[in-house]
Short mmCIF file of C-alpha atoms in Angstrom, two decimals:
data_model
loop_
_atom_site.label_atom_id
_atom_site.label_comp_id
_atom_site.label_asym_id
_atom_site.label_seq_id
_atom_site.Cartn_x
_atom_site.Cartn_y
_atom_site.Cartn_z
CA MET I 199 3.92 -13.08 -8.03
CA LEU I 200 6.47 -11.12 -10.03
CA GLY I 201 5.36 -9.18 -13.08
CA GLY I 202 7.24 -8.84 -16.36
CA GLY I 203 8.52 -12.41 -16.25
CA LEU I 204 11.13 -11.51 -13.66
CA GLU I 205 12.07 -14.35 -11.32
CA PRO I 206 12.31 -13.76 -7.54
CA LEU I 207 15.66 -12.26 -6.55
CA HIS I 208 17.24 -13.73 -3.46
CA ALA I 209 20.31 -12.71 -1.51
CA GLY I 210 23.27 -14.66 -2.77
CA ASP I 211 21.82 -15.38 -6.25
CA GLN I 212 24.62 -15.74 -8.78
CA GLY I 213 24.72 -15.70 -12.54
CA ARG I 214 22.83 -13.88 -15.23
CA GLY I 215 19.53 -15.62 -14.55
CA GLY I 216 19.14 -14.66 -10.90
CA GLU I 217 21.34 -11.63 -10.34
CA ASP I 218 19.82 -8.18 -9.96
CA HIS I 219 21.19 -5.59 -12.43
CA PRO I 220 20.20 -2.06 -11.33
CA GLN I 221 21.99 -0.47 -14.30
CA GLU I 222 19.75 -2.44 -16.67
CA ARG I 223 16.70 -1.25 -14.75
CA ALA I 224 17.80 2.35 -15.22
CA HIS I 225 18.38 1.80 -18.94
CA LEU I 226 14.93 0.31 -19.41
CA GLY I 227 13.13 3.16 -17.66
CA ALA I 228 11.76 4.30 -14.32
CA VAL I 229 9.66 1.17 -13.73
CA VAL I 230 10.55 -2.05 -15.55
CA SER I 231 8.54 -4.58 -13.59
CA GLU I 232 5.70 -4.94 -11.13
CA ILE I 233 5.77 -7.20 -8.11
CA GLU I 234 2.86 -8.39 -6.02
CA THR I 235 3.47 -9.63 -2.50
CA GLU I 236 1.61 -9.87 0.77
CA VAL I 237 4.06 -7.83 2.87
CA VAL I 238 6.87 -5.56 1.67
CA ILE I 239 9.60 -4.62 4.14
CA ALA I 240 11.87 -1.60 3.69
CA GLY I 241 15.31 -2.27 5.13
CA ALA I 242 17.49 -5.38 5.46
CA GLY I 243 18.97 -4.66 8.87
CA PRO I 244 18.40 -6.95 11.88
CA THR I 245 14.82 -5.69 12.37
CA GLY I 246 13.73 -6.11 8.75
CA LEU I 247 15.40 -9.51 8.36
CA MET I 248 13.98 -10.81 11.64
CA LEU I 249 10.51 -9.74 10.51
CA ALA I 250 11.00 -11.35 7.10
CA TYR I 251 11.94 -14.61 8.82
CA GLU I 252 8.93 -14.48 11.14
CA LEU I 253 6.56 -13.87 8.23
CA ALA I 254 8.15 -16.54 6.05
CA LEU I 255 7.85 -19.09 8.87
CA ALA I 256 4.12 -18.38 8.95
CA GLY I 257 3.81 -18.87 5.19
CA VAL I 258 3.45 -15.18 4.33
CA ASP I 259 4.95 -13.93 1.06
CA ALA I 260 7.45 -11.30 2.22
CA LEU I 261 9.72 -9.11 0.09
CA VAL I 262 12.57 -7.04 1.57
CA LEU I 263 13.84 -3.93 -0.24
CA GLU I 264 17.34 -2.76 0.72
CA LYS I 265 19.00 0.33 -0.72
CA LEU I 266 22.58 -0.86 -0.13
CA PRO I 267 24.08 -3.09 -2.84
CA ARG I 268 25.77 -5.27 -0.23
CA ARG I 269 25.98 -5.69 3.51
CA ILE I 270 28.43 -3.46 5.38
CA GLU I 271 30.68 -5.58 7.58
CA GLN I 272 30.53 -3.27 10.58
CA VAL I 273 30.42 -4.49 14.19
CA LYS I 274 28.00 -1.72 15.16
CA GLY I 275 25.29 -2.89 17.62
CA GLY I 276 26.62 -6.32 18.46
CA ALA I 277 25.43 -7.21 21.97
CA ILE I 278 22.55 -9.68 22.28
CA GLN I 279 20.90 -9.11 25.64
CA PRO I 280 19.30 -11.92 27.74
CA ARG I 281 15.66 -11.53 26.64
CA THR I 282 16.62 -11.27 22.97
CA ALA I 283 18.76 -14.41 23.37
CA GLU I 284 15.74 -16.28 24.75
CA LEU I 285 13.59 -15.24 21.78
CA LEU I 286 16.28 -16.13 19.24
CA GLU I 287 16.65 -19.52 20.91
CA LEU I 288 12.93 -20.15 20.42
CA ARG I 289 13.47 -19.66 16.68
CA GLY I 290 16.57 -21.85 16.48
CA LEU I 291 18.74 -18.82 15.73
CA LEU I 292 20.85 -18.55 18.87
CA GLU I 293 23.26 -21.44 18.32
CA PRO I 294 24.46 -20.32 14.85
CA LEU I 295 25.04 -16.88 16.36
CA ARG I 296 26.83 -18.26 19.42
CA ALA I 297 29.11 -20.21 17.11
CA ARG I 298 30.36 -16.92 15.67
CA ALA I 299 30.32 -14.86 18.87
CA THR I 300 33.32 -12.92 20.14
CA THR I 301 34.82 -14.25 23.38
CA ARG I 302 33.62 -12.28 26.38
CA ASP I 303 34.07 -12.63 30.12
CA PRO I 304 30.96 -14.11 31.83
CA VAL I 305 29.90 -10.85 33.43
CA GLY I 306 26.62 -8.93 33.42
CA GLY I 307 25.75 -5.80 31.50
CA HIS I 308 25.74 -2.28 32.90
CA PHE I 309 23.70 0.76 33.76
CA ALA I 310 25.32 4.15 33.13
CA MET I 311 28.75 2.43 32.99
CA ILE I 312 28.69 2.11 36.78
CA PRO I 313 31.39 -0.51 37.58
CA VAL I 314 28.87 -2.97 39.03
CA PRO I 315 27.59 -5.68 36.66
CA LEU I 316 23.84 -6.01 36.23
CA ASP I 317 22.78 -9.32 37.76
CA CYS I 318 20.27 -11.09 35.50
CA THR I 319 20.42 -14.42 37.33
CA PRO I 320 17.20 -13.71 39.31
CA TRP I 321 15.38 -13.94 35.96
CA ARG I 322 16.31 -17.65 35.92
CA THR I 323 17.34 -17.25 32.31
CA ARG I 324 19.78 -19.60 30.59
CA HIS I 325 21.46 -16.55 29.07
CA PRO I 326 22.26 -14.11 31.93
CA TYR I 327 25.18 -12.42 30.14
CA PRO I 328 25.33 -10.37 26.93
CA ILE I 329 26.49 -12.29 23.85
CA VAL I 330 28.80 -10.28 21.59
CA VAL I 331 28.19 -10.91 17.88
CA PRO I 332 29.04 -8.35 15.16
CA GLN I 333 25.89 -6.87 13.66
CA TRP I 334 26.84 -7.92 10.14
CA VAL I 335 27.08 -11.53 11.33
CA ILE I 336 23.62 -11.27 12.90
CA GLU I 337 22.29 -9.92 9.61
CA GLU I 338 23.99 -12.69 7.64
CA VAL I 339 22.46 -15.45 9.78
CA LEU I 340 19.00 -13.86 9.73
CA GLU I 341 19.11 -13.34 5.97
CA GLU I 342 20.20 -16.91 5.33
CA ARG I 343 17.31 -18.27 7.41
CA ALA I 344 14.76 -15.84 5.97
CA VAL I 345 15.63 -16.69 2.37
CA ALA I 346 15.69 -20.43 3.13
CA SER I 347 12.17 -20.05 4.53
CA GLY I 348 10.87 -18.33 1.40
CA ALA I 349 11.46 -14.59 1.90
CA ARG I 350 12.82 -12.58 -1.03
CA ILE I 351 15.42 -9.83 -0.78
CA LEU I 352 16.20 -7.16 -3.38
CA ARG I 353 19.40 -5.18 -2.81
CA ASP I 354 20.47 -1.91 -4.43
CA THR I 355 16.75 -1.12 -4.44
CA GLU I 356 16.00 2.16 -2.69
CA VAL I 357 12.43 3.16 -1.88
CA THR I 358 11.59 6.40 -3.68
CA ALA I 359 7.80 6.62 -3.41
CA VAL I 360 5.03 5.22 -1.23
CA ASP I 361 1.34 5.27 -2.05
CA PRO I 362 -0.48 4.07 1.09
CA GLY I 363 -3.64 3.51 -0.97
CA ASP I 364 -6.51 3.39 1.49
CA GLY I 365 -3.97 2.84 4.27
CA LEU I 366 -4.29 6.16 6.06
CA SER I 367 -8.06 5.98 6.16
CA SER I 368 -8.60 2.24 6.65
CA GLY I 369 -7.58 -0.40 9.10
CA GLU I 370 -9.38 1.24 12.01
CA PRO I 371 -8.81 -0.31 15.44
CA GLY I 372 -10.88 -3.45 15.84
CA GLU I 373 -11.36 -4.01 12.12
CA ALA I 374 -10.10 -7.28 10.66
CA ARG I 375 -10.09 -7.72 6.91
CA THR I 376 -8.88 -10.15 4.33
CA VAL I 377 -5.71 -9.00 2.59
CA THR I 378 -4.74 -10.26 -0.83
CA ALA I 379 -1.92 -9.03 -3.00
CA GLY I 380 -4.35 -7.96 -5.67
CA GLY I 381 -6.72 -6.20 -3.29
CA ALA I 382 -6.51 -3.06 -1.20
CA GLY I 383 -3.04 -2.18 -0.03
CA VAL I 384 0.06 -0.09 -0.52
CA THR I 385 2.22 0.58 -3.57
CA VAL I 386 5.95 1.10 -3.20
CA THR I 387 8.25 2.33 -5.97
CA ALA I 388 11.85 1.21 -5.55
CA GLY I 389 14.77 0.73 -7.92
CA GLY I 390 12.72 0.33 -11.07
CA PHE I 391 10.09 -1.87 -9.46
CA ARG I 392 6.52 -1.08 -8.50
CA VAL I 393 5.60 -3.28 -5.55
CA ARG I 394 1.97 -3.82 -4.58
CA ALA I 395 1.42 -5.31 -1.15
CA GLY I 396 -1.19 -5.73 1.53
CA TYR I 397 1.11 -4.07 4.09
CA LEU I 398 4.37 -2.15 4.20
CA VAL I 399 6.66 -2.31 7.22
CA ALA I 400 9.35 0.36 7.47
CA CYS I 401 12.50 -1.04 9.07
CA ASP I 402 14.75 1.42 7.26
CA GLY I 403 16.54 3.06 10.18
CA GLY I 404 16.61 6.31 12.09
CA ARG I 405 16.56 8.34 8.88
CA SER I 406 13.64 6.29 7.54
CA THR I 407 12.78 7.15 3.93
CA VAL I 408 9.29 5.72 4.37
CA ARG I 409 8.61 7.89 7.41
CA LYS I 410 9.79 10.98 5.55
CA LEU I 411 7.81 10.19 2.38
CA LEU I 412 4.64 9.92 4.47
CA GLU I 413 5.59 13.16 6.28
CA LEU I 414 4.94 11.65 9.69
CA PRO I 415 6.13 13.72 12.67
CA PHE I 416 9.05 12.27 14.63
CA PRO I 417 8.90 14.20 17.91
CA GLY I 418 11.66 14.19 20.47
CA ARG I 419 14.99 15.79 21.28
CA PRO I 420 17.67 16.61 18.69
CA GLY I 421 21.24 15.45 19.20
CA THR I 422 23.51 17.46 21.45
CA PHE I 423 26.85 15.95 20.37
CA LEU I 424 28.59 13.94 17.65
CA ALA I 425 30.60 10.79 18.21
CA VAL I 426 32.48 8.36 15.99
CA LEU I 427 32.04 4.59 15.70
CA ALA I 428 34.80 2.82 13.80
CA ASP I 429 36.07 -0.71 13.21
CA ILE I 430 39.84 -0.39 13.27
CA ARG I 431 43.05 -2.39 13.25
CA LEU I 432 46.06 -1.59 15.44
CA TYR I 433 49.71 -2.01 14.48
CA ALA I 434 50.82 -1.54 18.08
CA ALA I 435 48.98 -1.13 21.39
CA SER I 436 49.96 0.36 24.74
CA SER I 437 49.15 -1.22 28.09
CA LEU I 438 46.09 1.04 28.27
CA VAL I 439 44.39 -0.84 25.41
CA PRO I 440 41.98 -3.54 26.69
CA GLU I 441 43.03 -7.10 25.85
CA ARG I 442 39.66 -8.81 26.37
CA ILE I 443 35.97 -7.98 26.62
CA GLY I 444 34.93 -7.66 30.24
CA HIS I 445 32.47 -5.35 31.94
CA ILE I 446 31.98 -2.14 30.02
CA SER I 447 33.63 -0.10 32.77
CA SER I 448 36.90 -1.87 31.88
CA LEU I 449 36.58 -0.77 28.23
CA THR I 450 35.94 2.96 28.68
CA ARG I 451 38.41 5.78 29.16
CA GLN I 452 38.62 9.58 29.34
CA ALA I 453 41.75 11.64 28.72
CA ASN I 454 42.85 14.90 27.12
CA GLY I 455 39.31 16.06 26.34
CA TYR I 456 38.27 12.75 24.75
CA TRP I 457 35.99 9.95 25.94
CA SER I 458 36.01 6.48 24.44
CA MET I 459 35.14 2.82 24.50
CA LEU I 460 37.60 0.40 22.89
CA VAL I 461 36.46 -3.20 22.42
CA PRO I 462 38.83 -5.95 21.24
CA ILE I 463 37.03 -8.14 18.68
CA GLY I 464 39.80 -10.54 17.69
CA GLY I 465 43.41 -10.34 16.56
CA ASP I 466 44.38 -6.75 15.79
CA ARG I 467 40.75 -5.62 15.30
CA TYR I 468 38.84 -3.30 17.64
CA ARG I 469 35.56 -1.43 17.77
CA PHE I 470 36.44 2.15 18.69
CA THR I 471 33.81 4.62 19.86
CA PHE I 472 34.95 8.12 20.79
CA GLY I 473 34.01 11.77 21.02
CA ARG I 474 35.38 15.07 22.23
CA GLU I 475 34.05 18.34 23.55
CA ASP I 476 35.17 20.64 20.76
CA GLN I 477 33.59 18.77 17.81
CA THR I 478 31.28 21.69 17.09
CA ASP I 479 32.43 22.30 13.51
CA LEU I 480 31.39 18.87 12.22
CA THR I 481 28.11 17.40 11.01
CA ARG I 482 26.89 13.81 11.04
CA ASP I 483 27.68 13.51 7.33
CA THR I 484 31.26 14.79 7.69
CA PRO I 485 33.58 11.94 6.58
CA VAL I 486 35.68 10.39 9.33
CA GLY I 487 39.36 10.60 8.40
CA GLU I 488 42.07 8.17 9.50
CA GLU I 489 44.05 10.99 11.11
CA GLU I 490 41.04 11.95 13.24
CA ILE I 491 40.91 8.39 14.55
CA ALA I 492 44.68 8.15 14.99
CA ALA I 493 44.73 11.42 16.94
CA ALA I 494 42.01 10.18 19.28
CA LEU I 495 43.90 6.93 19.86
CA ARG I 496 47.10 8.80 20.73
CA ALA I 497 45.28 11.17 23.09
CA LEU I 498 43.49 8.35 24.89
CA TYR I 499 45.91 5.42 24.77
CA GLY I 500 49.33 7.00 24.28
CA GLU I 501 51.77 7.55 21.44
CA GLU I 502 52.73 3.87 21.37
CA THR I 503 49.20 2.96 20.20
CA VAL I 504 49.48 3.00 16.40
CA LEU I 505 46.62 2.74 13.92
CA SER I 506 47.11 0.21 11.14
CA GLY I 507 43.87 0.69 9.22
CA VAL I 508 40.19 1.60 9.30
CA ASP I 509 37.70 -0.96 8.01
CA ASN I 510 34.69 1.37 8.26
CA SER I 511 33.52 4.37 10.24
CA SER I 512 30.51 6.59 10.83
CA ARG I 513 29.19 9.30 13.11
CA PHE I 514 26.19 9.19 15.43
CA THR I 515 24.39 11.51 17.83
CA ASP I 516 22.38 11.19 21.03
CA ALA I 517 19.13 12.30 19.38
CA THR I 518 16.05 10.82 21.04
CA ARG I 519 12.80 10.56 19.06
CA GLN I 520 9.75 8.33 18.77
CA LEU I 521 6.78 8.09 16.44
CA GLU I 522 3.47 8.88 18.08
CA ARG I 523 2.10 5.61 16.68
CA TYR I 524 3.86 2.66 15.09
CA ARG I 525 1.00 2.15 12.65
CA ALA I 526 -0.44 4.41 9.96
CA GLY I 527 -3.13 2.33 8.30
CA ARG I 528 -1.38 -0.34 6.22
CA VAL I 529 2.07 1.06 6.95
CA LEU I 530 3.83 -0.05 10.13
CA PHE I 531 7.17 0.96 11.66
CA ALA I 532 9.73 -1.05 13.61
CA GLY I 533 13.25 -0.62 14.93
CA ASP I 534 15.02 2.70 14.48
CA ALA I 535 12.41 3.81 11.94
CA ALA I 536 10.03 4.00 14.91
CA HIS I 537 12.37 5.16 17.68
CA ILE I 538 15.93 6.38 18.18
CA HIS I 539 17.85 6.92 21.40
CA PRO I 540 21.43 7.28 22.70
CA PRO I 541 23.31 3.98 22.31
CA PHE I 542 24.79 3.92 25.80
CA GLY I 543 22.82 0.90 27.06
CA GLY I 544 23.44 -1.33 24.03
CA GLN I 545 19.71 -1.81 23.54
CA GLY I 546 18.97 -0.57 20.01
CA LEU I 547 19.43 -3.81 18.05
CA ASN I 548 17.63 -5.76 20.76
CA LEU I 549 14.69 -3.35 20.78
CA GLY I 550 14.29 -3.66 17.01
CA VAL I 551 14.50 -7.47 16.95
CA GLN I 552 11.89 -7.67 19.70
CA ASP I 553 9.67 -5.25 17.75
CA ALA I 554 9.88 -7.63 14.80
CA ILE I 555 9.05 -10.71 16.82
CA ASN I 556 6.05 -9.00 18.42
CA LEU I 557 4.79 -7.76 15.06
CA GLY I 558 5.52 -10.80 12.91
CA TRP I 559 2.88 -13.28 14.08
CA LYS I 560 0.24 -10.57 14.44
CA LEU I 561 0.79 -9.32 10.92
CA ALA I 562 0.86 -12.89 9.58
CA GLY I 563 -2.45 -13.66 11.25
CA THR I 564 -3.99 -10.49 9.85
CA VAL I 565 -2.75 -11.16 6.31
CA GLN I 566 -4.08 -14.72 6.46
CA SER I 567 -7.45 -13.67 7.93
CA ARG I 568 -6.83 -15.69 11.10
CA ALA I 569 -6.47 -12.75 13.50
CA PRO I 570 -9.25 -11.44 15.72
CA GLY I 571 -10.28 -7.83 15.26
CA GLY I 572 -7.80 -5.37 16.69
CA LEU I 573 -4.89 -7.81 17.07
CA LEU I 574 -2.58 -5.83 14.79
CA ASP I 575 -3.15 -2.70 16.85
CA THR I 576 -1.78 -4.44 19.93
CA TYR I 577 1.66 -4.15 18.32
CA ASN I 578 1.60 -0.41 18.95
CA THR I 579 -0.13 -0.84 22.32
CA GLU I 580 2.58 -3.21 23.57
CA ARG I 581 5.75 -1.97 21.87
CA HIS I 582 5.34 1.81 22.01
CA PRO I 583 5.62 1.91 25.84
CA VAL I 584 8.70 -0.33 25.68
CA GLY I 585 10.38 2.04 23.24
CA ALA I 586 9.48 4.99 25.44
CA GLN I 587 10.96 3.26 28.49
CA VAL I 588 14.24 2.51 26.68
CA MET I 589 14.46 6.17 25.62
CA HIS I 590 13.88 7.23 29.22
CA ASP I 591 16.48 4.77 30.52
CA SER I 592 19.07 5.92 27.98
CA LEU I 593 18.66 9.55 28.99
CA THR I 594 18.77 8.55 32.66
CA GLU I 595 22.03 6.71 32.03
CA SER I 596 23.46 9.85 30.46
CA HIS I 597 22.39 11.87 33.48
CA GLN I 598 23.87 9.37 35.94
CA GLU I 599 27.18 9.29 34.07
CA HIS I 600 27.26 13.06 34.20
CA LYS I 601 26.93 12.95 37.99
CA ARG I 602 29.81 10.51 38.46
CA PRO I 603 33.22 12.00 39.32
CA GLY I 604 35.50 12.45 36.35
CA THR I 605 32.84 12.29 33.65
CA ALA I 606 31.84 15.92 33.32
CA THR I 607 34.02 16.38 30.22
CA SER I 608 31.96 14.04 28.08
CA PRO I 609 29.72 15.97 25.65
CA SER I 610 27.15 13.19 25.77
CA HIS I 611 26.74 13.83 29.46
CA ARG I 612 26.83 17.59 29.18
CA GLY I 613 23.70 17.58 27.01
CA ALA I 614 21.73 15.12 29.10
#
């Protein structure tokens, strides 16, 4: 139920009656309306949207708060691995994603970029090969389905305060309780709204605002290098530029102090990931300039490879961290808000989506008083070890790549 007479705001709403106007919220004061919901989700990435869909399917009132005013059309983590494909198929989500997938050779994934495809056929899965879909497309499909199922999404609505209520002292393992929007729960302040909910799930990324507001420790290893991820367009390409997506070992290159992966994603567009040893004077928040990208392209793929434009770009590190527990009373964590790791295995998006699917039905059952005592705690029991294993595997991949001939110049390997 939305307070103040405000109607639910859904992604894609148009017109004065349904559109969210953050500037009007600011003019009217710090908090202009109160919202009551059963579950509030921070973050409209793949993890948050998958969770919203799961909850909506179960009939749970779910509200997603997203700080960005609109989706960023960045390829980013765009490989759907076999197990994730199976789970998406169970929800009727795989075919609309396949319909918008980028063409890829039918070849297995990789471990440590060793030029031997991983063979998933012994799993007897119908989806033995990775499916390449840009992350923004995955988000678009998930959001469409979540909203159609009854979830609500507020954009340009950044979380600024979290009151866990009795959350940090209640919800002990084994305790099942009825949750109603008007009863015990959490209060979230975001973008001029005060949201009261039975539970809050933080799916707001590696720099999670919710995690920081609750001052929860995020132990692990800091990053040892910086790299760039950019969606680019090429005016001209040398013979060194890959023409199709095959095994990852055919997409990587090292030259002149740089390392890279260049993935063709259709027409003149590519996803370009690169780094170099002497990037010690930069920080993660340093803007990525077009000349920096153009220089890397020339060094790696020759002078005849000419940059036409940059659609978007960002920096990332190989930091590896994990929450000690994915639950703090009535606040839960999923995706990168709960764990971060080097992206070398292409597992981050998949890990988050699987977190959401594991959590969704358990949280729905708890909210609706159908769950046995302790069910919600099995989310942490089951998913925390999986996250830890992925972190271990990612660091092992870094170590193995470091041991291979010709890879010692990569800073990601040097710090492993």
